[in-house]
CSV table of C-alpha atoms and ligand atoms in Angstrom, one decimal:
chain,number,residue,atom,x,y,z
A,1,MET,CA,0.0,0.0,0.0
A,2,ASN,CA,1.0,3.6,-0.6
A,3,THR,CA,2.7,5.0,2.5
A,4,ASN,CA,3.5,8.4,1.1
A,5,LYS,CA,0.9,10.7,2.7
A,6,HIS,CA,1.9,13.6,0.4
A,7,ALA,CA,0.9,11.6,-2.7
A,8,ALA,CA,-2.7,11.1,-1.3
A,9,ILE,CA,-5.4,11.8,-3.9
A,10,MET,CA,-8.2,13.8,-2.5
A,11,SER,CA,-11.6,14.0,-4.3
A,12,CYS,CA,-15.0,15.4,-3.5
A,13,GLU,CA,-18.4,14.2,-4.5
A,14,PHE,CA,-21.3,16.4,-5.5
A,15,PHE,CA,-24.9,15.7,-6.5
A,16,PRO,CA,-26.6,17.6,-9.4
A,17,PRO,CA,-28.6,20.5,-7.9
A,18,ARG,CA,-32.3,20.8,-8.8
A,19,THR,CA,-32.5,24.6,-9.0
A,20,GLU,CA,-30.5,27.5,-10.4
A,21,ALA,CA,-29.8,28.7,-6.9
A,22,GLY,CA,-28.5,25.2,-6.1
A,23,VAL,CA,-26.1,25.4,-9.0
A,24,GLU,CA,-24.8,28.8,-7.9
A,25,LYS,CA,-24.3,27.4,-4.4
A,26,LEU,CA,-22.5,24.4,-5.8
A,27,LEU,CA,-20.1,26.6,-7.7
A,28,THR,CA,-19.3,28.5,-4.5
A,29,THR,CA,-18.8,25.3,-2.7
A,30,GLN,CA,-16.4,24.1,-5.3
A,31,GLN,CA,-14.5,27.3,-5.2
A,32,THR,CA,-14.1,27.2,-1.4
A,33,LEU,CA,-12.9,23.5,-1.5
A,34,ASN,CA,-10.5,24.4,-4.2
A,35,ASP,CA,-9.1,27.4,-2.3
A,36,THR,CA,-8.6,25.2,0.7
A,37,PHE,CA,-7.0,22.0,-0.6
A,38,GLN,CA,-7.3,21.7,-4.4
A,39,PRO,CA,-9.0,18.3,-4.7
A,40,SER,CA,-7.7,16.2,-7.6
A,41,TYR,CA,-11.2,15.8,-9.0
A,42,TYR,CA,-14.9,16.3,-8.3
A,43,SER,CA,-17.3,13.5,-8.9
A,44,VAL,CA,-21.0,14.1,-9.7
A,45,THR,CA,-23.6,11.5,-8.8
A,46,PHE,CA,-26.2,9.8,-11.1
A,47,GLY,CA,-29.7,9.6,-9.6
A,48,ALA,CA,-31.2,6.2,-8.8
A,49,GLY,CA,-32.3,4.5,-11.9
A,50,GLY,CA,-30.8,7.2,-14.1
A,51,THR,CA,-33.3,9.8,-12.9
A,52,THR,CA,-30.7,12.5,-13.0
A,53,ARG,CA,-29.1,11.4,-16.3
A,54,ASP,CA,-29.7,14.8,-18.0
A,55,SER,CA,-29.0,17.0,-14.9
A,56,THR,CA,-25.7,15.0,-14.2
A,57,LEU,CA,-24.6,15.7,-17.8
A,58,GLU,CA,-25.6,19.4,-17.5
A,59,ILE,CA,-23.7,20.0,-14.3
A,60,VAL,CA,-20.7,18.0,-15.7
A,61,LYS,CA,-20.7,20.3,-18.8
A,62,LEU,CA,-20.8,23.4,-16.7
A,63,LEU,CA,-17.9,22.2,-14.5
A,64,VAL,CA,-15.8,21.2,-17.5
A,65,LYS,CA,-16.5,24.7,-19.0
A,66,LYS,CA,-14.9,26.1,-15.9
A,67,ASN,CA,-11.8,23.9,-16.3
A,68,ILE,CA,-12.7,21.8,-13.3
A,69,ASN,CA,-11.6,18.2,-13.3
A,70,VAL,CA,-14.8,16.1,-13.2
A,71,ALA,CA,-15.5,12.4,-12.8
A,72,PRO,CA,-19.2,11.7,-13.6
A,73,HIS,CA,-20.9,8.8,-11.9
A,74,ILE,CA,-22.7,6.5,-14.4
A,75,SER,CA,-25.0,3.6,-13.4
A,76,CYS,CA,-26.5,0.9,-15.5
A,77,ILE,CA,-29.6,-0.3,-13.8
A,78,GLY,CA,-32.1,2.3,-15.2
A,79,SER,CA,-30.5,3.0,-18.6
A,80,SER,CA,-30.4,1.1,-21.9
A,81,LYS,CA,-27.1,0.3,-23.6
A,82,GLN,CA,-27.9,2.9,-26.2
A,83,GLN,CA,-28.5,5.6,-23.6
A,84,LEU,CA,-25.2,4.6,-21.9
A,85,SER,CA,-23.2,4.6,-25.1
A,86,ASP,CA,-24.7,8.0,-26.0
A,87,LEU,CA,-23.6,9.4,-22.6
A,88,LEU,CA,-20.2,7.9,-23.0
A,89,GLU,CA,-19.8,9.6,-26.3
A,90,HIS,CA,-20.8,13.0,-24.7
A,91,TYR,CA,-18.3,12.4,-22.0
A,92,LYS,CA,-15.5,11.6,-24.5
A,93,ALA,CA,-16.3,14.7,-26.5
A,94,LEU,CA,-16.1,16.8,-23.3
A,95,GLY,CA,-12.6,15.3,-22.6
A,96,ILE,CA,-13.7,13.4,-19.5
A,97,THR,CA,-11.2,10.8,-18.5
A,98,ARG,CA,-12.5,9.3,-15.3
A,99,LEU,CA,-15.8,7.7,-14.4
A,100,VAL,CA,-17.3,6.3,-11.2
A,101,THR,CA,-19.1,3.2,-12.5
A,102,LEU,CA,-22.0,1.7,-10.6
A,103,ARG,CA,-24.9,-0.6,-10.9
A,104,GLY,CA,-27.0,2.1,-9.2
A,105,ASP,CA,-29.6,2.0,-6.5
A,106,ILE,CA,-32.7,0.3,-7.5
A,107,PRO,CA,-35.4,3.0,-7.9
A,108,ASP,CA,-38.5,2.9,-5.6
A,109,SER,CA,-40.6,1.8,-8.6
A,110,GLY,CA,-38.3,-1.2,-8.9
A,111,GLU,CA,-38.1,-0.5,-12.6
A,112,THR,CA,-34.9,-1.6,-14.3
A,113,THR,CA,-33.9,-2.0,-18.0
A,114,LYS,CA,-32.5,-5.5,-17.4
A,115,GLU,CA,-29.9,-4.8,-20.1
A,116,LEU,CA,-27.0,-4.5,-17.7
A,117,SER,CA,-27.7,-5.8,-14.3
A,118,TYR,CA,-24.5,-5.4,-12.3
A,119,ALA,CA,-21.6,-3.0,-12.2
A,120,ASN,CA,-19.1,-5.5,-13.6
A,121,GLU,CA,-21.2,-5.7,-16.7
A,122,LEU,CA,-21.1,-1.9,-17.1
A,123,VAL,CA,-17.3,-1.9,-16.6
A,124,SER,CA,-17.0,-4.5,-19.4
A,125,PHE,CA,-19.4,-2.5,-21.6
A,126,ILE,CA,-17.4,0.7,-21.1
A,127,ARG,CA,-14.1,-1.2,-22.0
A,128,GLU,CA,-15.8,-2.8,-25.0
A,129,THR,CA,-17.2,0.5,-26.3
A,130,SER,CA,-14.5,3.0,-25.2
A,131,GLY,CA,-11.3,1.0,-24.8
A,132,GLU,CA,-9.0,2.7,-22.3
A,133,ASN,CA,-10.4,6.2,-22.8
A,134,PHE,CA,-11.6,6.3,-19.2
A,135,THR,CA,-10.0,5.6,-15.8
A,136,ILE,CA,-12.8,3.5,-14.1
A,137,GLU,CA,-13.5,3.7,-10.4
A,138,VAL,CA,-16.0,1.2,-8.9
A,139,ALA,CA,-17.7,1.0,-5.5
A,140,ALA,CA,-16.3,-1.1,-2.7
A,141,TYR,CA,-18.1,-2.1,0.6
A,142,PRO,CA,-15.8,-2.8,3.6
A,143,GLU,CA,-19.0,-3.5,5.7
A,144,TYR,CA,-20.6,-5.4,2.8
A,145,HIS,CA,-23.3,-4.3,0.4
A,146,PRO,CA,-26.8,-4.5,2.0
A,147,GLU,CA,-28.1,-6.9,-0.7
A,148,SER,CA,-25.1,-9.2,-0.6
A,149,LYS,CA,-25.8,-12.8,0.3
A,150,THR,CA,-22.5,-13.5,2.1
A,151,PRO,CA,-19.3,-11.5,2.7
A,152,GLN,CA,-17.5,-14.0,0.4
A,153,SER,CA,-19.9,-13.5,-2.5
A,154,ASP,CA,-19.8,-9.7,-2.1
A,155,PHE,CA,-16.0,-9.8,-2.4
A,156,GLU,CA,-16.2,-12.2,-5.4
A,157,HIS,CA,-18.5,-9.6,-7.0
A,158,PHE,CA,-15.9,-6.9,-6.2
A,159,LYS,CA,-13.2,-9.1,-7.8
A,160,ASN,CA,-15.4,-9.4,-11.0
A,161,LYS,CA,-15.4,-5.5,-11.3
A,162,VAL,CA,-11.6,-5.5,-11.0
A,163,ALA,CA,-11.3,-8.3,-13.6
A,164,ALA,CA,-13.6,-6.4,-15.9
A,165,GLY,CA,-11.2,-3.5,-16.0
A,166,ALA,CA,-11.7,-1.2,-13.0
A,167,ASN,CA,-8.6,0.9,-12.2
A,168,GLY,CA,-9.6,2.0,-8.7
A,169,ALA,CA,-12.3,1.8,-6.1
A,170,ILE,CA,-14.0,4.2,-3.7
A,171,THR,CA,-15.6,2.7,-0.6
A,172,GLN,CA,-19.0,3.2,0.9
A,173,TYR,CA,-18.4,5.3,4.1
A,174,PHE,CA,-17.6,3.6,7.3
A,175,TYR,CA,-16.5,4.7,10.8
A,176,ASN,CA,-14.8,1.4,11.7
A,177,ILE,CA,-11.3,1.4,10.4
A,178,ASP,CA,-10.9,-2.4,11.0
A,179,ALA,CA,-13.5,-3.1,8.3
A,180,TYR,CA,-11.4,-1.2,5.7
A,181,MET,CA,-8.1,-2.8,6.8
A,182,ARG,CA,-9.6,-6.2,6.5
A,183,PHE,CA,-10.9,-5.4,3.1
A,184,MET,CA,-7.4,-4.3,2.1
A,185,ASP,CA,-6.0,-7.5,3.5
A,186,ASN,CA,-8.5,-9.5,1.4
A,187,CYS,CA,-7.4,-7.5,-1.7
A,188,GLU,CA,-3.8,-8.3,-1.0
A,189,LYS,CA,-4.5,-12.0,-0.5
A,190,ASN,CA,-6.4,-12.0,-3.9
A,191,ASN,CA,-3.6,-10.1,-5.7
A,192,ILE,CA,-5.8,-7.0,-6.2
A,193,SER,CA,-3.5,-4.0,-6.2
A,194,ILE,CA,-5.8,-1.2,-7.5
A,195,PRO,CA,-6.1,1.8,-5.1
A,196,VAL,CA,-9.2,1.5,-2.8
A,197,THR,CA,-9.9,5.0,-1.6
A,198,PRO,CA,-12.0,5.4,1.6
A,199,GLY,CA,-15.2,7.3,1.2
A,200,ILE,CA,-15.6,9.8,4.0
A,201,MET,CA,-18.9,11.0,5.3
A,202,PRO,CA,-18.6,14.0,7.6
A,203,ILE,CA,-20.9,13.9,10.7
A,204,THR,CA,-23.1,16.9,10.9
A,205,ASN,CA,-26.7,15.8,11.5
A,206,TYR,CA,-27.7,12.7,13.5
A,207,ALA,CA,-31.1,12.1,12.0
A,208,SER,CA,-30.0,12.2,8.4
A,209,LEU,CA,-26.9,10.2,9.1
A,210,THR,CA,-28.8,7.3,10.7
A,211,ARG,CA,-31.5,7.3,8.1
A,212,PHE,CA,-28.9,7.1,5.3
A,213,SER,CA,-26.7,4.6,7.1
A,214,ASP,CA,-29.7,2.3,7.6
A,215,THR,CA,-30.4,2.2,3.8
A,216,CYS,CA,-26.8,1.9,2.6
A,217,GLY,CA,-25.6,-0.6,5.2
A,218,ALA,CA,-23.0,1.6,6.8
A,219,GLU,CA,-22.7,1.0,10.6
A,220,ILE,CA,-22.5,3.8,13.1
A,221,PRO,CA,-20.6,2.3,16.0
A,222,ARG,CA,-22.5,2.3,19.3
A,223,TRP,CA,-20.1,4.7,21.0
A,224,ILE,CA,-20.6,7.3,18.2
A,225,ARG,CA,-24.4,6.8,18.0
A,226,LYS,CA,-24.8,7.1,21.8
A,227,GLN,CA,-22.7,10.3,21.9
A,228,LEU,CA,-24.6,11.8,19.0
A,229,GLU,CA,-27.9,10.9,20.6
A,230,ALA,CA,-26.8,12.6,23.8
A,231,TYR,CA,-26.1,15.9,22.0
A,232,ALA,CA,-29.6,15.8,20.6
A,233,ASP,CA,-30.3,19.5,19.7
A,234,ASP,CA,-26.9,20.8,20.7
A,235,LYS,CA,-25.8,21.2,17.1
A,236,GLU,CA,-22.5,22.8,18.0
A,237,SER,CA,-21.3,20.0,20.3
A,238,LEU,CA,-22.5,17.4,17.9
A,239,GLN,CA,-20.6,18.9,15.0
A,240,ALA,CA,-17.4,19.4,17.0
A,241,PHE,CA,-17.6,15.7,18.1
A,242,GLY,CA,-18.3,14.6,14.5
A,243,LEU,CA,-15.3,16.6,13.3
A,244,ASP,CA,-13.0,15.1,15.9
A,245,VAL,CA,-14.2,11.5,15.1
A,246,VAL,CA,-13.9,11.8,11.3
A,247,SER,CA,-10.6,13.7,11.4
A,248,ASN,CA,-9.1,11.0,13.6
A,249,LEU,CA,-10.4,8.3,11.2
A,250,CYS,CA,-8.9,10.1,8.2
A,251,ASN,CA,-5.6,10.6,9.9
A,252,GLN,CA,-5.5,6.9,10.8
A,253,LEU,CA,-6.4,5.8,7.3
A,254,LEU,CA,-3.7,7.9,5.8
A,255,GLU,CA,-1.1,6.6,8.3
A,256,GLN,CA,-2.2,3.1,7.5
A,257,GLY,CA,-1.5,3.7,3.8
A,258,ALA,CA,-4.9,4.6,2.3
A,259,PRO,CA,-4.2,6.0,-1.2
A,260,GLY,CA,-6.3,9.1,-0.6
A,261,LEU,CA,-9.8,10.2,0.7
A,262,HIS,CA,-13.0,10.7,-1.2
A,263,PHE,CA,-15.3,13.2,0.6
A,264,TYR,CA,-19.1,12.9,0.4
A,265,THR,CA,-19.6,16.6,0.6
A,266,LEU,CA,-23.4,16.7,0.1
A,267,ASN,CA,-22.7,19.9,-1.8
A,268,GLN,CA,-21.3,21.6,1.3
A,269,SER,CA,-17.8,22.8,1.9
A,270,ASP,CA,-17.5,23.6,5.6
A,271,SER,CA,-17.2,20.2,7.2
A,272,THR,CA,-14.9,18.8,4.4
A,273,ASN,CA,-12.6,21.8,4.7
A,274,ALA,CA,-12.6,21.5,8.5
A,275,ILE,CA,-11.6,17.8,8.3
A,276,TRP,CA,-8.9,18.6,5.7
A,277,LYS,CA,-7.4,21.3,8.0
A,278,ASN,CA,-7.2,18.7,10.8
A,279,LEU,CA,-5.2,16.2,8.7
A,280,SER,CA,-1.6,15.7,9.6
A,281,LEU,CA,-0.4,15.9,6.0
B,301,FAD,P1,-22.6,-4.1,-7.9
B,301,FAD,O1,-21.2,-4.1,-7.7
B,301,FAD,O2,-23.2,-4.5,-9.1
B,301,FAD,O3,-23.2,-4.9,-6.6
B,301,FAD,C1,-24.6,-4.8,-6.3
B,301,FAD,C2,-25.0,-6.0,-5.4
B,301,FAD,O4,-25.2,-7.1,-6.3
B,301,FAD,C3,-24.0,-6.4,-4.3
B,301,FAD,O5,-24.7,-6.9,-3.2
B,301,FAD,C4,-23.2,-7.5,-5.0
B,301,FAD,O6,-22.7,-8.4,-4.1
B,301,FAD,C5,-24.3,-8.1,-5.9
B,301,FAD,N1,-23.8,-8.7,-7.1
B,301,FAD,C6,-22.9,-8.2,-8.0
B,301,FAD,N2,-22.8,-9.1,-9.0
B,301,FAD,C7,-23.6,-10.1,-8.9
B,301,FAD,C8,-24.0,-11.2,-9.6
B,301,FAD,N3,-23.4,-11.5,-10.8
B,301,FAD,N4,-24.9,-12.0,-9.1
B,301,FAD,C9,-25.6,-11.8,-7.9
B,301,FAD,N5,-25.3,-10.7,-7.2
B,301,FAD,C10,-24.3,-9.9,-7.6
B,301,FAD,N6,-25.9,5.1,-6.5
B,301,FAD,C11,-26.5,5.8,-7.5
B,301,FAD,O7,-27.7,5.5,-7.8
B,301,FAD,N7,-25.9,6.9,-8.1
B,301,FAD,C12,-24.6,7.2,-7.8
B,301,FAD,O8,-24.1,8.2,-8.3
B,301,FAD,C13,-23.9,6.4,-6.8
B,301,FAD,N8,-22.7,6.7,-6.4
B,301,FAD,C14,-22.0,5.9,-5.6
B,301,FAD,C15,-20.6,6.1,-5.3
B,301,FAD,C16,-19.9,5.3,-4.4
B,301,FAD,C17,-18.5,5.6,-4.2
B,301,FAD,C18,-20.6,4.3,-3.8
B,301,FAD,C19,-19.9,3.4,-2.8
B,301,FAD,C20,-21.9,4.0,-4.0
B,301,FAD,C21,-22.6,4.8,-4.9
B,301,FAD,N9,-24.0,4.6,-5.2
B,301,FAD,C22,-24.6,5.4,-6.2
B,301,FAD,C23,-24.7,3.5,-4.6
B,301,FAD,C24,-24.7,2.2,-5.4
B,301,FAD,O9,-25.3,2.4,-6.7
B,301,FAD,C25,-25.5,1.2,-4.6
B,301,FAD,O10,-24.8,0.8,-3.5
B,301,FAD,C26,-25.9,0.0,-5.5
B,301,FAD,O11,-26.9,-0.7,-4.7
B,301,FAD,C27,-24.8,-1.0,-5.8
B,301,FAD,O12,-24.0,-0.5,-6.8
B,301,FAD,P2,-22.6,-1.2,-7.1
B,301,FAD,O13,-22.0,-0.5,-8.3
B,301,FAD,O14,-21.8,-1.4,-5.9
B,301,FAD,O15,-23.2,-2.6,-7.6
């Protein structure tokens, strides 16, 4: 694993805003993040079932126009092969060189195209249609994907994405470093050497964090949950505690050789910037 902390690759994730005001705010957020630590790239999510296919493309175009290094997310579950190859052509024409490649969350309607069912199939499809044009990042789950039947099968499915041509992975967020270290041990045992970048979720709001963690299968350890519950409406103490916990996690991850950090910013800059300032880089 990489032990040179200075070479760490920092990236930030955005979602496509729904309003003009949201777009303006996003540009300010990007500027503030850039002024603080110049992330290597910004990724833009793709709504469940392809629901934001157009708005993802629009915000990607806007960021590219501003010379910002963007990595669009692309997911297969709600899009036809034709829609995906059209999108890949758009991205190629825009000069995009990195994609975060996913199956995607199953939409509430349960509707899927059934053309490409899993992320490894999308990785293969991108390699078949676009060769080596894109650096492909895939998702990794140190605490296992919520739909996985067994830890072993989940890891096998991760291996399939690497075999299909993924160049790197970004993890679901976690607060338990042992889960990540074990995942990395498993990679080593299986001769997987692609960088696996920890996804970092700042802690700023207890209710939304627990709601989201329940659906995506990320565990909030009891000692963190109890302390957050105890702060209840004391937002200032909750955020100070969250900052301390997540900054420690990031520092430990970098010390243990994580190749970088990917921040789930939720289109906000304050907490990501505050964590970055606490890193012992
Ligand atoms: P896969 O790797 O295909 O795995 C999905 C599940 O299927 C796993 O349980 C796996 O074990 C299982 N599986 C895989 N292959 C097979 C097989 N052949 N047979 C049986 N089971 C199999 N969602 C969005 O909608 N938009 C986004 O922009 C987005 N960005 C994300 C970014 C990151 C960094 C991460 C970690 C997640 C993101 N997600 C996003 C969420 C992601 O789409 C969901 O977690 C989704 O449910 C799984 O996507 P995947 O690419 O990991 O799927």
